PDB file of C-alpha atoms in Angstrom:
ATOM      1  CA  MET K   1       0.084   0.064   0.048  1.00 76.00           C
ATOM      2  CA  ILE K   2       2.875   2.590   1.010  1.00 81.00           C
ATOM      3  CA  SER K   3       4.803   1.534  -2.685  1.00 79.00           C
ATOM      4  CA  LYS K   4       1.770   2.408  -4.280  1.00 81.00           C
ATOM      5  CA  ILE K   5       1.411   5.719  -2.256  1.00 83.00           C
ATOM      6  CA  LEU K   6       4.663   6.348  -3.041  1.00 85.00           C
ATOM      7  CA  THR K   7       4.893   5.639  -6.435  1.00 85.00           C
ATOM      8  CA  ALA K   8       2.086   7.811  -6.895  1.00 85.00           C
ATOM      9  CA  ALA K   9       3.622  10.821  -5.427  1.00 85.00           C
ATOM     10  CA  ALA K  10       6.817  10.369  -7.430  1.00 87.00           C
ATOM     11  CA  ALA K  11       4.966  10.647 -10.644  1.00 86.00           C
ATOM     12  CA  SER K  12       2.644  13.614  -9.558  1.00 84.00           C
ATOM     13  CA  ALA K  13       6.166  15.257  -8.958  1.00 84.00           C
ATOM     14  CA  LEU K  14       7.708  14.546 -12.436  1.00 83.00           C
ATOM     15  CA  VAL K  15       4.735  15.954 -13.836  1.00 83.00           C
ATOM     16  CA  ALA K  16       4.640  18.916 -11.312  1.00 80.00           C
ATOM     17  CA  ALA K  17       7.747  19.631 -11.834  1.00 80.00           C
ATOM     18  CA  PRO K  18       7.862  21.252 -15.639  1.00 77.00           C
ATOM     19  CA  VAL K  19       4.991  23.022 -14.914  1.00 74.00           C
ATOM     20  CA  ALA K  20       6.615  24.851 -11.760  1.00 72.00           C
ATOM     21  CA  ALA K  21       9.730  25.705 -13.875  1.00 72.00           C
ATOM     22  CA  ALA K  22       7.848  27.301 -16.855  1.00 70.00           C
ATOM     23  CA  PRO K  23       8.033  31.503 -16.335  1.00 68.00           C
ATOM     24  CA  MET K  24       4.705  33.093 -15.751  1.00 64.00           C
ATOM     25  CA  THR K  25       2.995  34.523 -18.347  1.00 62.00           C
ATOM     26  CA  SER K  26       0.242  36.469 -16.712  1.00 56.00           C
ATOM     27  CA  SER K  27      -0.504  40.024 -16.267  1.00 53.00           C
ATOM     28  CA  ALA K  28      -0.018  39.739 -12.454  1.00 50.00           C
ATOM     29  CA  THR K  29       4.136  39.754 -12.753  1.00 51.00           C
ATOM     30  CA  THR K  30       5.026  42.967 -12.130  1.00 51.00           C
ATOM     31  CA  ALA K  31       8.695  42.693 -12.664  1.00 54.00           C
ATOM     32  CA  SER K  32       9.960  42.554 -16.271  1.00 57.00           C
ATOM     33  CA  VAL K  33      12.752  40.305 -16.686  1.00 58.00           C
ATOM     34  CA  SER K  34      14.644  39.715 -19.559  1.00 63.00           C
ATOM     35  CA  ARG K  35      17.464  37.524 -20.566  1.00 64.00           C
ATOM     36  CA  ALA K  36      21.020  39.175 -20.768  1.00 68.00           C
ATOM     37  CA  SER K  37      23.412  38.088 -22.816  1.00 71.00           C
ATOM     38  CA  SER K  38      26.971  39.552 -24.495  1.00 71.00           C
ATOM     39  CA  THR K  39      29.410  38.718 -26.954  1.00 75.00           C
ATOM     40  CA  SER K  40      32.973  36.722 -26.481  1.00 71.00           C
ATOM     41  CA  ALA K  41      35.631  37.764 -28.450  1.00 73.00           C
ATOM     42  CA  LYS K  42      37.192  33.980 -28.737  1.00 72.00           C
ATOM     43  CA  SER K  43      35.400  31.056 -29.176  1.00 67.00           C
ATOM     44  CA  SER K  44      35.249  27.964 -27.261  1.00 63.00           C
ATOM     45  CA  ASP K  45      37.533  24.729 -27.599  1.00 62.00           C
ATOM     46  CA  LEU K  46      34.567  22.632 -25.752  1.00 60.00           C
ATOM     47  CA  ALA K  47      32.133  22.301 -28.851  1.00 58.00           C
ATOM     48  CA  GLY K  48      34.115  20.118 -31.072  1.00 62.00           C
ATOM     49  CA  GLY K  49      34.273  17.019 -28.685  1.00 65.00           C
ATOM     50  CA  GLY K  50      30.725  16.025 -28.683  1.00 73.00           C
ATOM     51  CA  PHE K  51      31.825  13.156 -31.498  1.00 77.00           C
ATOM     52  CA  ILE K  52      34.816  11.659 -29.771  1.00 80.00           C
ATOM     53  CA  ILE K  53      32.195  11.349 -26.258  1.00 81.00           C
ATOM     54  CA  ALA K  54      29.814   9.691 -28.214  1.00 83.00           C
ATOM     55  CA  ILE K  55      32.376   7.026 -29.728  1.00 86.00           C
ATOM     56  CA  ILE K  56      33.355   6.112 -26.531  1.00 89.00           C
ATOM     57  CA  ALA K  57      29.982   6.121 -25.045  1.00 89.00           C
ATOM     58  CA  ALA K  58      29.059   3.548 -27.798  1.00 90.00           C
ATOM     59  CA  ALA K  59      31.891   1.590 -27.319  1.00 92.00           C
ATOM     60  CA  ALA K  60      30.910   1.392 -23.426  1.00 92.00           C
ATOM     61  CA  VAL K  61      27.798   0.165 -24.549  1.00 90.00           C
ATOM     62  CA  ILE K  62      28.839  -2.596 -26.851  1.00 89.00           C
ATOM     63  CA  ALA K  63      31.629  -3.942 -24.135  1.00 89.00           C
ATOM     64  CA  GLY K  64      28.986  -3.896 -21.477  1.00 86.00           C
ATOM     65  CA  ILE K  65      26.883  -5.908 -23.617  1.00 83.00           C
ATOM     66  CA  VAL K  66      29.587  -8.129 -24.719  1.00 83.00           C
ATOM     67  CA  VAL K  67      30.287  -8.781 -21.092  1.00 81.00           C
ATOM     68  CA  VAL K  68      27.041  -9.372 -20.098  1.00 77.00           C
ATOM     69  CA  ALA K  69      26.430 -11.860 -23.224  1.00 75.00           C
ATOM     70  CA  THR K  70      29.638 -13.804 -22.728  1.00 74.00           C
ATOM     71  CA  ASP K  71      29.618 -14.675 -19.276  1.00 67.00           C
ATOM     72  CA  GLY K  72      30.915 -18.182 -19.627  1.00 68.00           C
ATOM     73  CA  ASP K  73      28.131 -19.672 -17.856  1.00 67.00           C
ATOM     74  CA  ASP K  74      26.174 -21.811 -20.535  1.00 68.00           C
ATOM     75  CA  ARG K  75      24.192 -23.891 -17.791  1.00 72.00           C
ATOM     76  CA  PRO K  76      19.997 -23.062 -18.125  1.00 72.00           C
ATOM     77  CA  ASP K  77      18.717 -20.736 -15.754  1.00 70.00           C
ATOM     78  CA  SER K  78      15.374 -23.042 -15.577  1.00 73.00           C
ATOM     79  CA  ASN K  79      17.037 -26.156 -13.862  1.00 63.00           C
TER      80      ASN K  79
END
């Protein structure tokens, strides 16, 4: 019974989080908030690393699948 209540509470929290984080668009808000931006003279060198990280992540997933699939235990689990 308690697990169902906790599951319902977690699900409602997942639904309510984006609603709470959404900006208020009603006319009741008195403060005008604008997003500030600035330009930078130098470019970022971090943007090019995404491809390498994706390759490493894919290799890690494939390695995990191979380790799980070839654990050396050929006995059936049903006996």
